[in-house]
Coordinates of C-alpha atoms and ligand atoms in Angstrom, one line a residue:
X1 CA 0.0 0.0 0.0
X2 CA 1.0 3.8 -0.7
X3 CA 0.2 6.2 1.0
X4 CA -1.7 9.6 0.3
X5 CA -1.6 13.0 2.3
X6 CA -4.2 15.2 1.3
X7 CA -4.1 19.1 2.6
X8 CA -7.7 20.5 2.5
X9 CA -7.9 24.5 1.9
X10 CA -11.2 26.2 1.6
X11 CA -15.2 25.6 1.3
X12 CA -16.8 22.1 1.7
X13 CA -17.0 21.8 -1.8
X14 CA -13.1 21.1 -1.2
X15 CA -13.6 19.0 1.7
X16 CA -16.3 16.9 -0.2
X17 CA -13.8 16.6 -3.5
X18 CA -11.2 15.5 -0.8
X19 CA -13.7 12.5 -0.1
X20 CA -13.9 11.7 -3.5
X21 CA -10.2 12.0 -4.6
X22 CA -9.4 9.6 -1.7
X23 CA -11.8 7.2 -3.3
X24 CA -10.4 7.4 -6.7
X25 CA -6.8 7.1 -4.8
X26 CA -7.5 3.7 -3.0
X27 CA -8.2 2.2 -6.7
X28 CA -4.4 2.7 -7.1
X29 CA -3.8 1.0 -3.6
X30 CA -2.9 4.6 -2.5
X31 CA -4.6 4.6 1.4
X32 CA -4.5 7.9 3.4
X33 CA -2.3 9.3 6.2
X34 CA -2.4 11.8 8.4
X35 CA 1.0 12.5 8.6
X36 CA 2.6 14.4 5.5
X37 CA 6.2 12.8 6.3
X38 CA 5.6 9.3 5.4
X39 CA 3.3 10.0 2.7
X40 CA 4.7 9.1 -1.1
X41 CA 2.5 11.2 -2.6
X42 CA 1.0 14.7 -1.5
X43 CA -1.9 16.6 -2.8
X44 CA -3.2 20.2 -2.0
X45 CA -6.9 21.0 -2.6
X46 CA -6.7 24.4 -3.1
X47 CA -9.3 27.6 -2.5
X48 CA -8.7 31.0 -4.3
X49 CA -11.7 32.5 -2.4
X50 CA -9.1 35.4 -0.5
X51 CA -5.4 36.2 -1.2
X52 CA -4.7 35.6 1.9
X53 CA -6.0 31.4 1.1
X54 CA -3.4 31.6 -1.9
X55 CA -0.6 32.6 0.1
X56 CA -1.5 29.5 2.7
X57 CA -1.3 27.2 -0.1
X58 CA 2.2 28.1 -1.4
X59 CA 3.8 28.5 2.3
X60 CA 2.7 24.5 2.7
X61 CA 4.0 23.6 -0.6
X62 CA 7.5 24.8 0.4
X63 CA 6.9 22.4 3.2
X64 CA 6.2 19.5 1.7
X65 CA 8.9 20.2 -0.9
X66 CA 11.3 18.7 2.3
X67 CA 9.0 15.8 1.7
X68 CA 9.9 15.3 -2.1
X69 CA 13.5 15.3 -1.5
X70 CA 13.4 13.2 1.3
X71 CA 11.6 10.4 -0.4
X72 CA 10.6 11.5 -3.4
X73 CA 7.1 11.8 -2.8
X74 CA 5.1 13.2 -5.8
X75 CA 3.4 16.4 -5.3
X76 CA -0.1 17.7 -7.4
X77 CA -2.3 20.7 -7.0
X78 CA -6.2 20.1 -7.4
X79 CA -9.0 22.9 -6.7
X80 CA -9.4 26.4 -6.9
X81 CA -5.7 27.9 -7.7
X82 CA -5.1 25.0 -9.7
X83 CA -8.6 25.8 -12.3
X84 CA -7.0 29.3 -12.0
X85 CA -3.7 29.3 -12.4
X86 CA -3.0 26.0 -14.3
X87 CA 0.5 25.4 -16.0
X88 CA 1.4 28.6 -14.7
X89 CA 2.3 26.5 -11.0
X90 CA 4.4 23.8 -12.8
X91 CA 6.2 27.2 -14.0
X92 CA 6.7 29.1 -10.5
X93 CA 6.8 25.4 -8.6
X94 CA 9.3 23.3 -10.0
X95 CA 9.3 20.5 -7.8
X96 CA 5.4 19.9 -8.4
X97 CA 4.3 16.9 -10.7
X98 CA 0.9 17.7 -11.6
X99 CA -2.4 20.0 -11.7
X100 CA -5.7 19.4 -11.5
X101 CA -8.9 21.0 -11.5
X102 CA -12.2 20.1 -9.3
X103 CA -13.5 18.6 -12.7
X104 CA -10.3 16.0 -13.3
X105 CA -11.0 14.1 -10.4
X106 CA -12.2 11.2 -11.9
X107 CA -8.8 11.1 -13.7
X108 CA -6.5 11.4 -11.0
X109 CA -5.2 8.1 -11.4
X110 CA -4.6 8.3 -14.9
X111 CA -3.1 11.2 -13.9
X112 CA -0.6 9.4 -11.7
X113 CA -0.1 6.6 -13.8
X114 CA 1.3 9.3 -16.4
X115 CA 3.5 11.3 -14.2
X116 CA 4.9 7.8 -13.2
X117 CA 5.4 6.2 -15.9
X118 CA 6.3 9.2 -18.5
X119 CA 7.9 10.8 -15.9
X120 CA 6.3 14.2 -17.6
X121 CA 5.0 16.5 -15.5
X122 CA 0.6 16.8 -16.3
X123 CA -2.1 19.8 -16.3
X124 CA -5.5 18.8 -16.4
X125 CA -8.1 21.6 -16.1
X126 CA -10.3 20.6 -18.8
X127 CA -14.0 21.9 -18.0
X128 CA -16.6 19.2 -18.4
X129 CA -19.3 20.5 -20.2
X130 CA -22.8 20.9 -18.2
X131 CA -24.7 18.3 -19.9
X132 CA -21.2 15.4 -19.9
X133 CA -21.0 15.8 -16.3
X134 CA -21.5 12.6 -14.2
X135 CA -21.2 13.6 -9.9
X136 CA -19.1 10.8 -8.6
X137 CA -21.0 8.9 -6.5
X138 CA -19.6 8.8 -2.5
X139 CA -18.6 5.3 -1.0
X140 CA -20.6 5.3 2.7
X141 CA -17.4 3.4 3.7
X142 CA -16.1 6.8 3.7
X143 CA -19.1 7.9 6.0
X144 CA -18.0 5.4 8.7
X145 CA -17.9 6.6 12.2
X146 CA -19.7 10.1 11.7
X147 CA -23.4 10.8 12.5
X148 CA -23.4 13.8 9.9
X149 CA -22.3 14.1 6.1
X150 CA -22.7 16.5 3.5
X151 CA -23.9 15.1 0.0
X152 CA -22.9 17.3 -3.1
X153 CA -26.3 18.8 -5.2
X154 CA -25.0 21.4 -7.5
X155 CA -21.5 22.9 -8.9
X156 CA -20.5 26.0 -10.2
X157 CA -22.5 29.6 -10.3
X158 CA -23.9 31.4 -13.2
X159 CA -24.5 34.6 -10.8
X160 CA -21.9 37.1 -11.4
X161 CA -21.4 39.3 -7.9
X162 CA -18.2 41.5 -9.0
X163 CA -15.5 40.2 -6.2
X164 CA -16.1 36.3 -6.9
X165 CA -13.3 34.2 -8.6
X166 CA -16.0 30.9 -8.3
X167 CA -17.7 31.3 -11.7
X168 CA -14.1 31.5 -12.9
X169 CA -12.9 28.5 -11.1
X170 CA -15.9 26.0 -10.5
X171 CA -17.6 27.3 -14.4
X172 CA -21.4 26.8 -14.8
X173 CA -24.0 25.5 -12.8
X174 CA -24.5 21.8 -12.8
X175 CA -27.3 20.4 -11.2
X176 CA -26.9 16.5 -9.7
X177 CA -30.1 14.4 -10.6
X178 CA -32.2 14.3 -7.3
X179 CA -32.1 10.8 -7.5
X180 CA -28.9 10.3 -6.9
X181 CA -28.8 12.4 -4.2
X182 CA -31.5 10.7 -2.5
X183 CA -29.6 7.3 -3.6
X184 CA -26.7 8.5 -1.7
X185 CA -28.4 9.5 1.1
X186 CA -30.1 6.1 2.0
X187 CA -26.7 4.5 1.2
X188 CA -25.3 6.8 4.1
X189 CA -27.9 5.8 6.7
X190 CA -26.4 2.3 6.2
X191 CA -23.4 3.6 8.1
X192 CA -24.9 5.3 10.2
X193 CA -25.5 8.9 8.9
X194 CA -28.7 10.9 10.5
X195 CA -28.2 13.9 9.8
X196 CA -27.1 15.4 5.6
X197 CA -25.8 18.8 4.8
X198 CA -26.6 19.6 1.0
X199 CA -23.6 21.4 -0.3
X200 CA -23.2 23.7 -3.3
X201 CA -21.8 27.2 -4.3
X202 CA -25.9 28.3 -4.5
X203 CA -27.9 25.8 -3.6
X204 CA -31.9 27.3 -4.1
X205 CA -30.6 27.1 -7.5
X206 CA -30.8 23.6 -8.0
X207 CA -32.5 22.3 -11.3
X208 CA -31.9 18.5 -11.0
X209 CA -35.8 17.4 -11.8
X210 CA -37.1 18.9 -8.7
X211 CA -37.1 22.3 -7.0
X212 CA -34.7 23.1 -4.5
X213 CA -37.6 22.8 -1.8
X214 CA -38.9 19.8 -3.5
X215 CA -35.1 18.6 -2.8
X216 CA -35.3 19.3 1.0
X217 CA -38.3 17.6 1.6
X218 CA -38.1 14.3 -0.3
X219 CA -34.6 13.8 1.3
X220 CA -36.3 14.5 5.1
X221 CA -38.4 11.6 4.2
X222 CA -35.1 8.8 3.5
X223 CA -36.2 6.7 6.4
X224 CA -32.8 7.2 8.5
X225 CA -32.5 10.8 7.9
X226 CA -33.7 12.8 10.7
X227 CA -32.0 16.0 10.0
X228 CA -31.3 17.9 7.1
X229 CA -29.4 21.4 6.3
X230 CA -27.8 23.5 3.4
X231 CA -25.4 25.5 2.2
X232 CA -24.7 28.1 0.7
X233 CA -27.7 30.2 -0.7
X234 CA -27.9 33.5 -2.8
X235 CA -31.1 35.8 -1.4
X236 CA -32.3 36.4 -4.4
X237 CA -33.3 32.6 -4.8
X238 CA -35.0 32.6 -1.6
X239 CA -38.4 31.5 -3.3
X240 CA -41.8 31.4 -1.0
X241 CA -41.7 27.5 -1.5
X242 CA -38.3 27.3 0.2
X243 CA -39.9 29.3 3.0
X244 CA -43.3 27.0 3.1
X245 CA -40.7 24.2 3.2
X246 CA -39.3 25.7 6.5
X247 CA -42.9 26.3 7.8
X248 CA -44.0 22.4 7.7
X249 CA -41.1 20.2 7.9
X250 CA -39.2 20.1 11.2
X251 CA -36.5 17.6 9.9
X252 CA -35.4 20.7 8.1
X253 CA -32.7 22.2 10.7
X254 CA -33.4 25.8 11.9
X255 CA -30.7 27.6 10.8
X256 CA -30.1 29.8 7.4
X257 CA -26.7 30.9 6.3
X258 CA -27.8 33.7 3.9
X259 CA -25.0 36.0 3.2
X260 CA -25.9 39.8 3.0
X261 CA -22.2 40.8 1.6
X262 CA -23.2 44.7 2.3
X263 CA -25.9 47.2 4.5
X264 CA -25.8 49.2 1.4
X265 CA -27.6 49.2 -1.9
X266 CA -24.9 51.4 -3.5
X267 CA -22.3 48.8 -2.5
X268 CA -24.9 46.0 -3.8
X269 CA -25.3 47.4 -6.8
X270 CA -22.0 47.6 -7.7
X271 CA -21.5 44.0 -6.0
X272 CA -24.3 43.1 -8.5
X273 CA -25.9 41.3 -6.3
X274 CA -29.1 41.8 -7.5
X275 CA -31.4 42.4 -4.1
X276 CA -31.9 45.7 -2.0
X277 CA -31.2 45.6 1.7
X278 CA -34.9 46.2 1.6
X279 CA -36.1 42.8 -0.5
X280 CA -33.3 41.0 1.9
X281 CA -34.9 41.9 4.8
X282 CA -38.7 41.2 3.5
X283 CA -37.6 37.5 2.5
X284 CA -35.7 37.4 6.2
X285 CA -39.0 38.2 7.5
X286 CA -40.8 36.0 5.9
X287 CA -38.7 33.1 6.9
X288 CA -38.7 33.8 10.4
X289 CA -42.6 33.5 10.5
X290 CA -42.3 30.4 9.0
X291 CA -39.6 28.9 11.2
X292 CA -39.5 31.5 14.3
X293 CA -36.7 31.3 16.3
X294 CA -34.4 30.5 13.5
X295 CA -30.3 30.8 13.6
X296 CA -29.8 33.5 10.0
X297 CA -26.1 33.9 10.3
X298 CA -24.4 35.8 6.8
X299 CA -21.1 36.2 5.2
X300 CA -20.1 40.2 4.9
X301 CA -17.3 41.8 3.0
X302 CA -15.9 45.0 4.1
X303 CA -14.2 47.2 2.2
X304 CA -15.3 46.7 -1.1
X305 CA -13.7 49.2 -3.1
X306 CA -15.7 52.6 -3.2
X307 CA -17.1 51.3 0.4
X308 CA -17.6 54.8 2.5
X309 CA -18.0 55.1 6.2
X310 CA -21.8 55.4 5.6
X311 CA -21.9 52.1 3.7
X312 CA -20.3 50.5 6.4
X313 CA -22.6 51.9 8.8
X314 CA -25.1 50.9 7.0
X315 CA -23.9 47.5 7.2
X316 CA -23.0 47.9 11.1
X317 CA -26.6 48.6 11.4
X318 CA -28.3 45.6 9.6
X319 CA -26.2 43.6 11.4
X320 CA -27.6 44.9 14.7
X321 CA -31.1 45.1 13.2
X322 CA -30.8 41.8 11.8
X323 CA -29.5 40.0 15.0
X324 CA -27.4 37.5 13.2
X325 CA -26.3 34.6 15.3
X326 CA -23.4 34.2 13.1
X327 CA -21.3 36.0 10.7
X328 CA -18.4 35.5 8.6
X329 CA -16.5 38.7 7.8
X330 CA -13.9 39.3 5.2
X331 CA -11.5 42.2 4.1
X332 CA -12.1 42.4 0.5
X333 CA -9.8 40.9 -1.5
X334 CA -9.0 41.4 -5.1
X335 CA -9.2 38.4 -7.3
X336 CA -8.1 37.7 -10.9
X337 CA -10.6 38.5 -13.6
X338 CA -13.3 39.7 -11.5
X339 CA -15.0 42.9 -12.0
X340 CA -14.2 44.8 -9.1
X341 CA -10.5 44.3 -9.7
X342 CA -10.4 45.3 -13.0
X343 CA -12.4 48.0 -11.5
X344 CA -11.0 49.2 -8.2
X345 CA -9.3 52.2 -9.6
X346 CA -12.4 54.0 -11.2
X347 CA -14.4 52.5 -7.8
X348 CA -11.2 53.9 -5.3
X349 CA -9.6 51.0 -3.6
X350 CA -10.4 51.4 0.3
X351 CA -7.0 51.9 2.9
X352 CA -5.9 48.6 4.2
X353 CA -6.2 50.4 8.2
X354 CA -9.6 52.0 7.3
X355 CA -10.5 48.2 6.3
X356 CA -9.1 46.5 9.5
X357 CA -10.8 48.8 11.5
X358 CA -14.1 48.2 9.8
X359 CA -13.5 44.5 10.5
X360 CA -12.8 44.8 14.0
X361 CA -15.7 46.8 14.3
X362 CA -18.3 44.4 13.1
X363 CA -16.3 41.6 14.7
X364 CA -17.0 43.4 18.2
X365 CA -20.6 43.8 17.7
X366 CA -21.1 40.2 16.0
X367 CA -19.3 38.6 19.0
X368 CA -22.1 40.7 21.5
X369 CA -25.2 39.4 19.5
X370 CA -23.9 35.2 19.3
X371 CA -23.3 35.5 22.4
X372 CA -27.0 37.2 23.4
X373 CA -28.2 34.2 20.9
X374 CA -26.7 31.8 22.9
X375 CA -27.1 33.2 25.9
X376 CA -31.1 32.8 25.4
X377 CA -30.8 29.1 25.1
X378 CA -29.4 28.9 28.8
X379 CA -32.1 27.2 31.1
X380 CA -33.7 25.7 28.0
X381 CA -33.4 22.1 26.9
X382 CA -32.5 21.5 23.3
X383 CA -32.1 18.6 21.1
X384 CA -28.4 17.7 20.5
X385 CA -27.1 14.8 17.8
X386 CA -24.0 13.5 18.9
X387 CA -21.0 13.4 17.0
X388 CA -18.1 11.8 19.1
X389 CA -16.2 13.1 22.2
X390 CA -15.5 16.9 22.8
X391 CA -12.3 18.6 21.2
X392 CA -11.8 20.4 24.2
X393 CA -12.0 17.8 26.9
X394 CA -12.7 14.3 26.1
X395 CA -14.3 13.2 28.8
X396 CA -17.3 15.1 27.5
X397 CA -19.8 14.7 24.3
X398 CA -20.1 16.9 21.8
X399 CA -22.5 17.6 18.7
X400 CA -24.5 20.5 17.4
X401 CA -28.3 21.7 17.9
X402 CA -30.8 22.7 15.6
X403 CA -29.6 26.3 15.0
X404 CA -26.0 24.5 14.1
X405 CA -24.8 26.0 17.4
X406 CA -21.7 23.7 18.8
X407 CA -23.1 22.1 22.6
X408 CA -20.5 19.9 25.0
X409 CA -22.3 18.2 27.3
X410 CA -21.6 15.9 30.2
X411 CA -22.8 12.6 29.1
X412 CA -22.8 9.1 27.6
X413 CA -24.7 9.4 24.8
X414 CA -23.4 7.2 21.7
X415 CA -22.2 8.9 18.4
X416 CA -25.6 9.2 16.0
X417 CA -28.1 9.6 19.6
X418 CA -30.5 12.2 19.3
X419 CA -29.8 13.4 22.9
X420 CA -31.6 15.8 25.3
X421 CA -29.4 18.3 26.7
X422 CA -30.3 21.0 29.7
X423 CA -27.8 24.5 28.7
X424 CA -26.3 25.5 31.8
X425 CA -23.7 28.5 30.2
X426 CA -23.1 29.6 27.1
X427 CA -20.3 31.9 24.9
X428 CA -20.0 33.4 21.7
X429 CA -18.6 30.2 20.2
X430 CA -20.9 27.0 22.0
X431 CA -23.0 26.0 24.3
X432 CA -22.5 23.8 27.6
X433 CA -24.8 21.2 29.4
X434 CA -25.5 18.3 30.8
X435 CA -27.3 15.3 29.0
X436 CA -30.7 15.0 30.1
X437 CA -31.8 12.1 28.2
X438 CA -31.7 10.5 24.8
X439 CA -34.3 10.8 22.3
X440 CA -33.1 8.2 19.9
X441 CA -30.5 6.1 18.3
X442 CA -29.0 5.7 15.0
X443 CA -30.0 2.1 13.5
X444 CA -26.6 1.1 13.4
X445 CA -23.4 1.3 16.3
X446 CA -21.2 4.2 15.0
X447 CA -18.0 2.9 16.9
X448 CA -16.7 6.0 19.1
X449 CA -13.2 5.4 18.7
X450 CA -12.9 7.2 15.5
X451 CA -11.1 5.9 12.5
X452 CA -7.9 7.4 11.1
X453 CA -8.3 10.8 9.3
X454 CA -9.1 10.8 6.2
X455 CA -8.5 14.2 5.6
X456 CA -6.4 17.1 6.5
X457 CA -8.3 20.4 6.8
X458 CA -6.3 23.4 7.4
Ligands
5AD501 N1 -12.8 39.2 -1.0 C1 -13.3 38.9 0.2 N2 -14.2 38.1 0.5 C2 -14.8 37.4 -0.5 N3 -15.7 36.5 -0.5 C3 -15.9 36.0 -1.8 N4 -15.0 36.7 -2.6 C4 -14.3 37.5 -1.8 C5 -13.3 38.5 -2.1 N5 -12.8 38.7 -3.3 C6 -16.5 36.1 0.7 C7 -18.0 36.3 0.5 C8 -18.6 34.9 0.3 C9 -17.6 34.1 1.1 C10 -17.6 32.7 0.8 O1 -16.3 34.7 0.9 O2 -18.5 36.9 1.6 O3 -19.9 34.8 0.7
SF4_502 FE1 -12.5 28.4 -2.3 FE2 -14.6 29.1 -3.6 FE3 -13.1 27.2 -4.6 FE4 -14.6 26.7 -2.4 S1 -15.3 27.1 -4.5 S2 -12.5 26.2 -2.7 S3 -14.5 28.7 -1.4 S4 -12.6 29.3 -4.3

């Protein structure tokens, strides 16, 4: 047996083509380890989302170049940077072997095969086209000993916001037949799976036979699945049927990532984002009447260029207004063929201290309302699945509620239980507790002493 070390970077698009690259690797007798020093060959699955995510990609290459000498491990670059920036890293990275883009998966072993036998250094970052592509399907054996999974619906975007580099690195939308997806979602209760996450770059897209919504509520009825979430959505596909969807299926979990990027509708516009804050906040009301009580956490950018202090306050002020539980806050950062940067000039870049400070800023006030959000779930007792011991102290559970909010608990409950858990103290971060009782079990023993990791996420 080989072995394979695979370094993770970016979204869970990455972490699910991880998955299936490890699964195209153990065809070649090529089983994965943890440890990047004994492995013969290494591969980064690379994001271009930030900069800052490039730069983090190229400072663990030089690492692993040790590696290469060493034992002459072979080195390849899959994902994001790799679409991007294709034989331009076999010409600034001498010592890697080959690159790959999220569509050449499949071929990785071919791939390999080449680079080993041809000892030629390979580029593959061939689109498929829409109506070729086949999603690989997931082995559950890959599924063993977790209680939650995400399944893969969609790829690409066709939406165009000005800062994103995903239409230029994931291409068109593609939707996955739905079913497949609820195929693979029955296969994964036979592990052990009870809880799904559907993953894509804008999910309430989906066009594979059914609506989105249609999606969500055939795949709460898999007998196994007792929980089922999303990510990542656009606002302006929040459709009324999504929102019914919310009002009469509980299975669906109560928690909405539905990023905002901006308080302003100047900034919005030239986002192109296509919504007001106005229409955001009328679907965001209409959700919450369906499901009230729901977690809406959001993904802002600061600092877009032409951002003034008034559009920040404008964004300063939805947040407060909007309550998120969450947020994900970024500096904006320029990215290779996208509107804005060809633009920033004409839009006037924003100071790199003006946008720090607006980051700190919102960073303050976010960390005051999650913890308010958690606070209110002190006293209450909430429905926890369990998904192995606690990272902090392992003679505690841990798992996640409804709202997606992080609970350790003391308790016994197995990996896959649907346990009750009375909060006793919360932060901005998790919850803590003490297991109350247990609601159900998964229909097959997920064994607690987890397997080797399959992945590396950094
Ligand atoms: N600069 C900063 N943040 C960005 N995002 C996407 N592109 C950029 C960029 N160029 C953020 C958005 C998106 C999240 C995944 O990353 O907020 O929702
Ligand atoms: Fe990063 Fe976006 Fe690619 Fe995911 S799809 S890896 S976030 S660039």
């Amino acid at each position: 047996m080989k072995r394979v070390f695979i370094h993770t970077f970016g979204c869970q698009m990455n972490v699910n083509d991880t998955m299936r690259m490890s699964e195209a690797l153990a065809s070649m007798q090529y089983a994965p380890t943890p440890a990047p020093e004994s492995a013969d060959l290494i591969i980064l699955n690379t994001c271009s989302i930030r900069e800052k995510a490039e730069d983090k990609m190229l400072s663990a290459l030089g690492r692993y170049r040790q590696v290469k000498l060493q034992r002459g491990a072979l080195i390849g670059v899959g994902g994001c940077v790799a679409q991007q920036e294709k034989n331009r890293i076999l010409e600034r990275v001498p010592y890697v072997d080959f690159v790959f883009g999220p569509d050449a998966i499949q071929k990785l072993p071919e791939i390999i095969q080449r680079v080993e036998a041809d000892r030629v250094r390979v580029v593959e970052t061939a689109w498929v086209d829409s109506e070729d592509y086949v999603f690989p399907r997931a082995d559950p054996n890959t599924s063993r000993g977790k209680a939650t999974e995400f399944i893969t619906v969609m790829k690409g975007c066709d939406n165009v916001c000005a800062f994103c580099v995903v239409p230029h690195t994931r291409g068109r939308e593609v939707s996955r037949p739905f079913g497949d997806i609820l195929q693979e979602a029955a296969s994964l209760t036979t592990v052990g799976v009870r809880e799904v996450t559907l993953v894509g770059q804008n999910v309430n897209s989906y066009r594979g036979g059914v609506s989105f919504a249609q999606l969500l509520l055939r795949t709460a009825q898999v007998p196994g699945i007792e929980r089922v979430r999303f990510t990542t959505s656009h606002p302006h596909d929040l459709s009324d049927e999504l929102i019914e969807a919310f009002r009469v299926e509980p299975k669906i979990m109560g928690h909405f990532h539905l990023p905002v990027q901006s308080g302003s509708d100047e900034v919005l516009e030239r986002m192109r984002r296509d919504y007001t804050v106005a229409e955001y906040l009328e679907r965001l009301g209409k959700l919450r009447e369906a499901r009230p009580g729901i977690a809406v956490t959001t993904d802002i950018i600061v600092g877009f260029p032409g951002e003034t202090d008034e559009d920040f306050e404008k964004t300063y002020q939805l947040t407060e207004q909007v309550r998120y539980a969450g947020q994900f806050s970024f500096i904006y950062s320029p990215r290779p063929k996208t509107a804005a940067a060809m633009r920033e000039g004409e839009w006037g870049a924003v100071p790199h201290e003006v946008k720090i400070a607006r980051l700190e800023r919102l960073n303050a006030l976010q960390k005051k309302l999650s913890v308010e959000f958690n606070a209110a779930q002190v006293g209450q007792t909430v429905e926890v699945l369990v998904e192995g011991a606690s990272r902090t102290d392992p003679t505690r559970r841990f798992g996640r509620t409804s709202h997606n909010t992080t609970v350790n608990f003391d308790g016994d409950a197995p990996i896959g239980a649907l346990a009750r858990v009375a909060i006793g103290a919360a932060s901005a971060a998790s919850l803590s507790g003490r297991q109350v009782g247990i609601d159900s079990l998964p229909a097959v023993v997920i064994p607690d002493v987890a397997a080797a990791p399959e992945v590396c996420v950094a």
